[in-house]
Short mmCIF file of C-alpha atoms and ligand atoms in Angstrom, two decimals:
data_model
loop_
_atom_site.label_atom_id
_atom_site.label_comp_id
_atom_site.label_asym_id
_atom_site.label_seq_id
_atom_site.Cartn_x
_atom_site.Cartn_y
_atom_site.Cartn_z
CA MET A 2 -44.67 16.69 -17.40
CA SER A 3 -44.18 17.15 -21.12
CA LYS A 4 -42.07 14.02 -21.07
CA LEU A 5 -44.91 12.12 -19.46
CA ALA A 6 -47.32 13.33 -22.10
CA PHE A 7 -44.91 12.47 -24.84
CA LEU A 8 -44.36 8.97 -23.61
CA TYR A 9 -48.02 8.43 -23.01
CA LEU A 10 -48.93 9.51 -26.51
CA SER A 11 -46.28 7.40 -28.09
CA ASN A 12 -47.93 4.44 -26.46
CA VAL A 13 -44.77 2.81 -25.20
CA ASN A 14 -44.44 -0.23 -23.11
CA VAL A 15 -46.37 -0.23 -19.91
CA ARG A 16 -43.09 -0.59 -18.04
CA TYR A 17 -42.36 2.98 -18.93
CA ILE A 18 -45.59 4.21 -17.47
CA ILE A 19 -44.85 2.39 -14.24
CA LEU A 20 -41.40 3.89 -14.15
CA LEU A 21 -42.82 7.31 -14.80
CA ILE A 22 -45.22 6.97 -11.91
CA ILE A 23 -42.33 6.41 -9.57
CA PHE A 24 -40.41 9.31 -11.11
CA MET A 25 -43.12 11.56 -9.81
CA PHE A 26 -41.93 10.70 -6.33
CA ILE A 27 -38.42 11.83 -7.05
CA SER A 28 -36.49 12.31 -3.90
CA PHE A 29 -34.24 15.31 -4.09
CA ASP A 30 -31.86 13.49 -1.75
CA PHE A 31 -31.15 10.80 -4.25
CA TYR A 32 -30.66 13.33 -6.96
CA SER A 33 -28.14 15.40 -5.07
CA ASN A 34 -26.28 12.26 -3.99
CA GLU A 35 -26.00 11.21 -7.55
CA LEU A 36 -24.46 14.53 -8.53
CA ASN A 37 -21.70 13.98 -6.00
CA SER A 38 -20.98 10.37 -6.66
CA ASN A 39 -20.39 10.11 -10.37
CA LYS A 40 -16.64 10.52 -10.40
CA LEU A 41 -13.81 8.34 -9.28
CA ARG A 42 -11.74 11.00 -7.59
CA THR A 43 -9.74 9.04 -5.06
CA ILE A 44 -8.75 5.42 -4.71
CA VAL A 45 -7.01 3.95 -1.70
CA ILE A 46 -4.78 0.98 -2.39
CA ASP A 47 -3.93 -1.10 0.63
CA PRO A 48 -1.03 -3.54 0.29
CA GLY A 49 -1.66 -6.16 2.98
CA HIS A 50 0.75 -6.79 5.88
CA GLY A 51 4.28 -5.28 5.92
CA GLY A 52 7.26 -4.91 8.20
CA LYS A 53 7.25 -7.49 10.99
CA ASP A 54 4.12 -9.05 9.51
CA PRO A 55 5.14 -11.03 6.40
CA GLY A 56 1.65 -12.41 5.74
CA THR A 57 1.63 -15.79 4.05
CA MET A 58 5.16 -17.07 3.57
CA GLY A 59 4.15 -19.54 0.88
CA THR A 60 6.38 -22.52 0.20
CA LYS A 61 9.39 -20.63 1.58
CA ARG A 62 11.35 -21.28 -1.59
CA TYR A 63 11.52 -17.52 -2.08
CA THR A 64 12.53 -14.60 0.03
CA LYS A 65 9.54 -12.58 -1.05
CA TYR A 66 6.42 -13.18 0.97
CA GLU A 67 2.84 -12.02 0.80
CA LYS A 68 3.73 -8.53 2.07
CA ASP A 69 6.25 -8.04 -0.76
CA ILE A 70 4.04 -9.30 -3.56
CA ALA A 71 1.05 -7.34 -2.26
CA LEU A 72 3.18 -4.18 -2.23
CA SER A 73 4.58 -4.78 -5.68
CA VAL A 74 1.14 -5.44 -7.21
CA SER A 75 -0.26 -2.39 -5.39
CA LEU A 76 2.44 -0.04 -6.69
CA LYS A 77 1.97 -1.32 -10.23
CA LEU A 78 -1.78 -0.88 -9.93
CA GLY A 79 -1.30 2.67 -8.67
CA ASP A 80 1.02 3.44 -11.59
CA TYR A 81 -1.50 2.17 -14.11
CA ILE A 82 -4.18 4.37 -12.56
CA SER A 83 -2.00 7.49 -12.29
CA ASN A 84 -0.76 7.12 -15.86
CA SER A 85 -4.19 6.60 -17.38
CA PHE A 86 -6.26 8.82 -15.10
CA PRO A 87 -4.07 11.63 -13.79
CA GLU A 88 -7.19 13.26 -12.35
CA THR A 89 -7.74 10.31 -10.02
CA LYS A 90 -5.83 10.57 -6.78
CA VAL A 91 -4.07 7.39 -5.70
CA ILE A 92 -3.38 6.98 -2.00
CA TYR A 93 -1.45 4.03 -0.60
CA THR A 94 -1.81 2.90 2.98
CA ARG A 95 1.88 1.97 2.75
CA LYS A 96 4.44 2.45 0.01
CA ASN A 97 7.25 0.49 1.56
CA ASP A 98 7.94 -2.38 3.88
CA VAL A 99 6.46 -1.07 7.11
CA PHE A 100 4.10 -2.56 9.63
CA LEU A 101 0.70 -0.92 9.68
CA GLU A 102 -2.18 -1.54 12.05
CA LEU A 103 -5.47 -2.61 10.52
CA ASN A 104 -7.39 0.32 11.93
CA GLU A 105 -4.72 2.68 10.63
CA ARG A 106 -5.45 1.37 7.12
CA THR A 107 -9.16 2.09 7.42
CA ARG A 108 -8.43 5.44 9.04
CA ILE A 109 -6.34 6.47 6.02
CA ALA A 110 -9.17 5.47 3.70
CA ASN A 111 -11.90 7.24 5.64
CA LYS A 112 -9.87 10.38 6.16
CA SER A 113 -9.19 10.70 2.45
CA ASN A 114 -12.87 10.41 1.54
CA ALA A 115 -11.87 7.82 -1.02
CA ASP A 116 -14.36 6.56 -3.58
CA ILE A 117 -13.04 3.01 -3.48
CA PHE A 118 -10.76 0.95 -1.28
CA VAL A 119 -8.81 -2.00 -2.65
CA SER A 120 -6.89 -4.22 -0.25
CA ILE A 121 -4.37 -6.54 -1.87
CA HIS A 122 -3.30 -9.89 -0.46
CA CYS A 123 -2.12 -13.37 -1.37
CA ASP A 124 -3.75 -16.53 -0.17
CA GLY A 125 -2.30 -19.45 1.73
CA PHE A 126 -3.71 -22.82 2.63
CA THR A 127 -2.63 -26.06 4.28
CA ASN A 128 -3.28 -27.98 1.07
CA SER A 129 -0.75 -26.92 -1.56
CA LYS A 130 -3.16 -27.87 -4.35
CA ALA A 131 -5.47 -24.94 -3.64
CA TYR A 132 -5.04 -22.25 -6.28
CA GLY A 133 -6.83 -19.35 -7.93
CA ALA A 134 -7.69 -15.76 -7.24
CA SER A 135 -10.61 -14.58 -5.12
CA VAL A 136 -12.30 -11.27 -4.63
CA PHE A 137 -13.98 -10.56 -1.32
CA VAL A 138 -16.53 -8.07 -0.14
CA MET A 139 -17.25 -7.51 3.53
CA GLY A 140 -19.93 -9.62 5.08
CA MET A 141 -20.64 -12.56 7.28
CA SER A 142 -20.49 -15.77 5.30
CA LYS A 143 -21.96 -19.04 6.39
CA LEU A 144 -19.05 -20.82 4.75
CA LYS A 145 -16.31 -21.93 7.11
CA ALA A 146 -13.68 -21.58 4.40
CA ASN A 147 -14.43 -17.88 4.05
CA LEU A 148 -14.27 -17.37 7.79
CA ASP A 149 -10.89 -19.13 7.81
CA VAL A 150 -9.46 -16.71 5.24
CA ALA A 151 -10.77 -13.74 7.21
CA MET A 152 -9.34 -15.16 10.46
CA ARG A 153 -5.96 -15.60 8.85
CA GLU A 154 -5.91 -12.05 7.49
CA ASN A 155 -7.33 -10.49 10.64
CA ALA A 156 -4.67 -12.26 12.70
CA ALA A 157 -2.33 -9.39 11.75
CA ILE A 158 -3.95 -7.68 14.73
CA TYR A 159 -2.01 -9.97 17.10
CA LEU A 160 1.18 -8.19 16.08
CA GLU A 161 -0.17 -4.84 17.21
CA ASP A 162 0.47 -3.48 20.69
CA ASN A 163 -2.56 -3.40 22.98
CA TYR A 164 -4.71 -5.02 20.35
CA LYS A 165 -7.29 -6.14 22.94
CA GLN A 166 -7.88 -2.56 24.00
CA LYS A 167 -7.80 -1.12 20.51
CA TYR A 168 -10.24 -3.59 19.04
CA ASP A 169 -12.60 -3.78 22.02
CA GLY A 170 -11.73 -7.35 22.82
CA PHE A 171 -12.08 -8.53 19.23
CA ASP A 172 -10.09 -11.75 18.93
CA PRO A 173 -9.29 -12.60 15.29
CA LYS A 174 -9.18 -16.34 15.93
CA SER A 175 -12.33 -16.69 18.00
CA ALA A 176 -15.53 -17.50 16.16
CA GLU A 177 -17.58 -15.65 18.78
CA SER A 178 -15.80 -12.44 17.94
CA TYR A 179 -17.39 -12.55 14.50
CA ILE A 180 -20.99 -12.38 15.68
CA VAL A 181 -20.78 -8.61 15.56
CA PHE A 182 -19.98 -8.78 11.83
CA SER A 183 -23.30 -10.42 11.07
CA LEU A 184 -25.04 -7.42 12.60
CA MET A 185 -23.03 -4.97 10.54
CA GLN A 186 -24.74 -3.30 7.66
CA ASN A 187 -22.66 -3.13 4.54
CA THR A 188 -23.87 0.16 3.13
CA TYR A 189 -21.73 -0.16 0.05
CA LEU A 190 -22.36 -3.82 -0.66
CA ASP A 191 -23.90 -3.14 -4.04
CA GLN A 192 -21.04 -1.02 -5.35
CA SER A 193 -18.48 -3.29 -3.73
CA LEU A 194 -19.97 -6.27 -5.52
CA GLN A 195 -19.97 -4.36 -8.76
CA LEU A 196 -16.27 -3.60 -8.43
CA ALA A 197 -15.56 -7.16 -7.31
CA GLU A 198 -17.34 -8.46 -10.34
CA PHE A 199 -15.24 -6.33 -12.67
CA VAL A 200 -12.06 -7.65 -11.03
CA GLU A 201 -13.26 -11.21 -11.30
CA GLU A 202 -13.98 -10.72 -15.01
CA GLN A 203 -10.55 -9.28 -15.69
CA PHE A 204 -8.69 -12.01 -13.82
CA ALA A 205 -10.02 -14.52 -16.26
CA TYR A 206 -9.51 -12.20 -19.23
CA ILE A 207 -6.06 -10.78 -18.69
CA ALA A 208 -4.30 -12.92 -16.13
CA ASN A 209 -5.87 -16.20 -17.19
CA ARG A 210 -6.40 -17.05 -13.54
CA LYS A 211 -8.77 -19.61 -12.22
CA SER A 212 -11.33 -17.53 -10.45
CA ARG A 213 -12.59 -18.82 -7.14
CA GLY A 214 -15.42 -16.36 -7.41
CA ILE A 215 -16.67 -13.40 -5.47
CA LYS A 216 -17.07 -14.14 -1.81
CA GLN A 217 -18.18 -12.52 1.35
CA ALA A 218 -16.10 -12.70 4.50
CA PRO A 219 -15.65 -10.71 7.72
CA PHE A 220 -12.36 -9.01 6.97
CA TYR A 221 -11.69 -6.35 9.54
CA VAL A 222 -9.92 -4.02 7.14
CA ILE A 223 -12.88 -3.67 4.77
CA SER A 224 -15.51 -3.68 7.49
CA ARG A 225 -14.78 -0.18 8.72
CA THR A 226 -14.27 1.69 5.47
CA ASN A 227 -16.97 4.17 4.47
CA MET A 228 -16.80 3.46 0.75
CA PRO A 229 -17.11 0.55 -1.67
CA SER A 230 -14.33 -1.81 -0.62
CA ILE A 231 -12.91 -5.08 -1.81
CA LEU A 232 -10.15 -7.39 -0.72
CA VAL A 233 -8.32 -9.23 -3.47
CA GLU A 234 -6.48 -12.49 -2.84
CA CYS A 235 -4.22 -12.60 -5.90
CA GLY A 236 -3.52 -16.32 -5.65
CA PHE A 237 -2.05 -18.97 -3.36
CA LEU A 238 1.59 -18.67 -2.35
CA THR A 239 1.26 -22.15 -0.86
CA ASN A 240 0.73 -23.53 -4.36
CA PRO A 241 4.20 -23.83 -5.95
CA LYS A 242 3.00 -23.10 -9.47
CA GLU A 243 0.99 -20.12 -8.47
CA GLU A 244 3.77 -18.90 -6.22
CA ASP A 245 6.20 -19.08 -9.15
CA TYR A 246 3.81 -16.97 -11.19
CA LEU A 247 3.19 -14.40 -8.47
CA GLN A 248 6.92 -14.03 -7.85
CA THR A 249 7.51 -12.94 -11.45
CA GLU A 250 7.34 -9.43 -12.81
CA LYS A 251 5.00 -10.69 -15.50
CA GLY A 252 2.63 -12.30 -13.02
CA GLN A 253 2.51 -9.22 -10.82
CA ASN A 254 1.97 -7.03 -13.86
CA GLN A 255 -0.91 -9.15 -15.09
CA ILE A 256 -2.60 -9.13 -11.72
CA ALA A 257 -2.14 -5.36 -11.39
CA LEU A 258 -3.39 -4.79 -14.92
CA SER A 259 -6.48 -6.94 -14.26
CA ILE A 260 -7.36 -4.90 -11.20
CA PHE A 261 -6.64 -1.69 -13.11
CA GLU A 262 -8.97 -2.68 -15.97
CA ALA A 263 -11.62 -3.46 -13.38
CA VAL A 264 -11.15 -0.07 -11.73
CA LYS A 265 -11.39 1.50 -15.18
CA ASN A 266 -14.68 -0.29 -15.87
CA TYR A 267 -15.98 0.78 -12.50
CA LYS A 268 -14.93 4.36 -13.19
CA LEU A 269 -16.61 4.29 -16.60
CA SER A 270 -19.81 2.87 -15.18
CA LEU A 271 -19.82 5.57 -12.50
CA GLU A 272 -19.08 8.37 -14.89
CA SER A 273 -21.34 7.22 -17.65
CA SER A 274 -24.19 8.02 -15.28
CA SER A 275 -23.57 11.69 -15.96
CA THR A 276 -22.08 11.87 -19.44
CA GLU A 277 -24.38 9.47 -21.21
CA ASN A 278 -27.38 11.42 -20.02
CA ASN A 279 -26.50 14.07 -22.56
CA LEU A 280 -26.61 11.64 -25.43
CA ILE A 281 -30.23 10.70 -25.14
CA ASP A 282 -32.17 11.09 -28.32
CA SER A 283 -35.77 10.97 -27.23
CA ASN A 284 -36.99 10.56 -30.80
CA ASN A 285 -35.55 7.10 -30.75
CA ILE A 286 -37.72 5.99 -27.90
CA ASN A 287 -40.66 5.36 -30.21
CA ASN A 288 -41.31 1.72 -30.82
CA LYS A 289 -37.77 0.80 -30.02
CA ILE A 290 -38.27 -1.31 -26.96
CA GLU A 291 -37.66 -4.85 -27.92
CA ASN A 292 -37.60 -7.84 -25.71
CA ASN A 293 -36.56 -10.37 -28.27
CA LEU A 294 -33.18 -11.78 -27.45
CA ASN A 295 -32.39 -12.62 -31.03
CA HIS A 296 -29.19 -14.34 -31.92
CA ASN A 297 -26.40 -12.26 -33.38
CA LYS A 298 -27.93 -9.16 -31.92
CA VAL A 299 -26.51 -6.88 -29.33
CA ILE A 300 -28.94 -6.32 -26.50
CA TYR A 301 -28.54 -3.58 -23.92
CA LYS A 302 -29.97 -3.67 -20.43
CA VAL A 303 -29.66 -1.59 -17.30
CA GLN A 304 -28.12 -3.36 -14.36
CA ILE A 305 -29.49 -1.93 -11.14
CA ALA A 306 -28.27 -4.26 -8.43
CA THR A 307 -26.16 -7.25 -7.57
CA ASN A 308 -26.35 -9.35 -4.46
CA LEU A 309 -25.18 -12.60 -2.96
CA ILE A 310 -28.72 -13.72 -2.18
CA SER A 311 -31.92 -13.15 -4.09
CA ILE A 312 -33.48 -9.75 -3.45
CA LEU A 313 -36.13 -10.08 -6.13
CA ASN A 314 -38.87 -9.49 -3.59
CA ASP A 315 -37.19 -6.44 -2.17
CA ARG A 316 -39.52 -3.49 -1.73
CA LYS A 317 -37.30 -1.25 -3.81
CA PHE A 318 -38.20 -3.33 -6.86
CA GLU A 319 -41.92 -3.46 -6.27
CA ASP A 320 -42.85 -0.92 -8.94
CA ILE A 321 -40.36 -2.00 -11.56
CA LYS A 322 -40.25 -4.98 -13.81
CA VAL A 323 -36.94 -6.51 -12.86
CA GLU A 324 -35.21 -9.46 -14.43
CA GLU A 325 -33.16 -11.65 -12.11
CA LYS A 326 -30.20 -13.59 -13.44
CA ILE A 327 -27.75 -15.73 -11.50
CA VAL A 328 -24.22 -15.43 -12.86
CA ASN A 329 -21.37 -17.21 -11.07
CA GLY A 330 -23.44 -17.38 -7.93
CA ILE A 331 -24.15 -13.66 -8.00
CA TYR A 332 -27.70 -12.40 -8.35
CA LYS A 333 -28.02 -9.65 -10.89
CA TYR A 334 -30.97 -7.41 -11.54
CA TYR A 335 -31.69 -5.88 -14.91
CA VAL A 336 -34.31 -3.52 -16.21
CA GLY A 337 -35.24 -3.17 -19.85
CA ALA A 338 -33.85 -4.90 -22.92
CA SER A 339 -33.28 -3.21 -26.22
CA MET A 340 -31.02 -3.18 -29.23
CA ASP A 341 -31.18 0.57 -29.11
CA LYS A 342 -28.78 2.01 -26.61
CA SER A 343 -30.56 5.33 -26.46
CA VAL A 344 -33.68 3.58 -25.19
CA ILE A 345 -31.68 1.92 -22.47
CA ASN A 346 -29.97 5.20 -21.72
CA GLU A 347 -33.33 6.79 -21.11
CA ILE A 348 -34.36 3.97 -18.80
CA LYS A 349 -31.08 4.27 -16.96
CA THR A 350 -31.49 8.00 -16.44
CA ASN A 351 -34.96 7.47 -15.12
CA LEU A 352 -33.77 4.79 -12.75
CA ILE A 353 -30.95 6.95 -11.50
CA ASN A 354 -33.35 9.77 -10.84
CA ASN A 355 -35.42 7.35 -8.81
CA GLY A 356 -32.77 6.32 -6.43
CA PHE A 357 -30.99 3.56 -8.32
CA LYS A 358 -27.93 5.71 -8.48
CA ASP A 359 -25.56 2.93 -9.46
CA ALA A 360 -27.57 1.86 -12.47
CA PHE A 361 -25.34 1.24 -15.44
CA ILE A 362 -25.65 -0.13 -18.93
CA VAL A 363 -24.58 -3.65 -19.79
CA ALA A 364 -24.47 -5.28 -23.20
CA PHE A 365 -25.08 -8.86 -24.24
CA TYR A 366 -24.28 -10.70 -27.40
CA ASN A 367 -25.92 -14.07 -27.89
CA GLY A 368 -26.87 -13.91 -24.26
CA LYS A 369 -23.27 -13.36 -23.18
CA ARG A 370 -22.14 -10.25 -21.40
CA ILE A 371 -19.77 -8.10 -23.47
CA SER A 372 -18.34 -4.65 -22.94
CA THR A 373 -20.41 -1.75 -24.21
CA LYS A 374 -17.46 -0.78 -26.40
CA ASP A 375 -17.46 -4.21 -28.08
CA ALA A 376 -21.21 -3.95 -28.42
CA LEU A 377 -20.89 -0.71 -30.34
CA ASN A 378 -18.26 -2.20 -32.64
CA LEU A 379 -20.39 -5.26 -33.31
CA GLN A 380 -23.34 -3.06 -34.15
CA LYS A 381 -21.22 -1.02 -36.55
CA GLN A 382 -20.04 -4.19 -38.26
CA ASN A 383 -23.56 -5.51 -38.62
CA ASN A 384 -24.91 -2.35 -40.17
ZN1 ZN B 21 -3.01 -11.15 3.65
#
């Protein structure tokens, strides 16, 4: 209550008061969840296909197919993670060229209580001109192209014994079979999108890939995992140029490094929820809330949600002043705007305590999203 009094007396923005009102309805559930979910302890890496299932065979100019490139990228990704974050456990669904059933992959993930699941694949298409990397989250898309990719990947099921029995009659190539996916709730959509977004960013940054964007599709393998899950299509093996790139050590390294950097950002955003709370300097809250998006100024905001369709009118936002922005077809929701990170930290903490447990800080420079590390450096330079 002393905090309420303090904020009231310091006559801060009305947004704060509204936030504070909802803080009074703190749900202990949310709080205890948050305590458990702020570390990236385990990651499951799932190299697509394997053994008798080669996946996409590309232009057939090489002897390495989708299963081989997916495995190679996966192992490199795992190495990057283990070397940089020895405390994070890396589990592979397969570490060599073996055939693995789709439900075995999800079983491994669920059994290990992983914090994230990353399935790695390469794309293929009838038109050899198609190129670029895509990141998918689970969901029913209205786009036929997305359904086609999912059908192709899910077709691995045909190579399994008794697949009709095991998958309750699910037929990977029949459109009717996908109706059930539209009824499925993707509990981890928000976090999955967040991770997907980080990967997408890094593909452009590190691997200089054309990004085909973040998409939603009914992939079986990420539909049954009980954790934020993404499926990465590293590029098209049916495109000769892209295939050349993906066959090289350099290409595979760049792709793996991009996904690693994304995982790192995701880890930091998760973990900052707990560590940054200690850095709050409440004295700085006074008069520091600024909404002016001046040029050459670093502006911090709290991102609280991302979605593929607008959720601006969602009930969970009804007591908060939320800003909606559409970036690369993704709807993003921000709260607050300030040049002072401690102000935004305070807002973030409050949001987390009110159920927005994935809230994290983002920085902008001249309206463009930058990393919070770059933001800090820019601020140092300017002072
Ligand atoms: Zn695949």
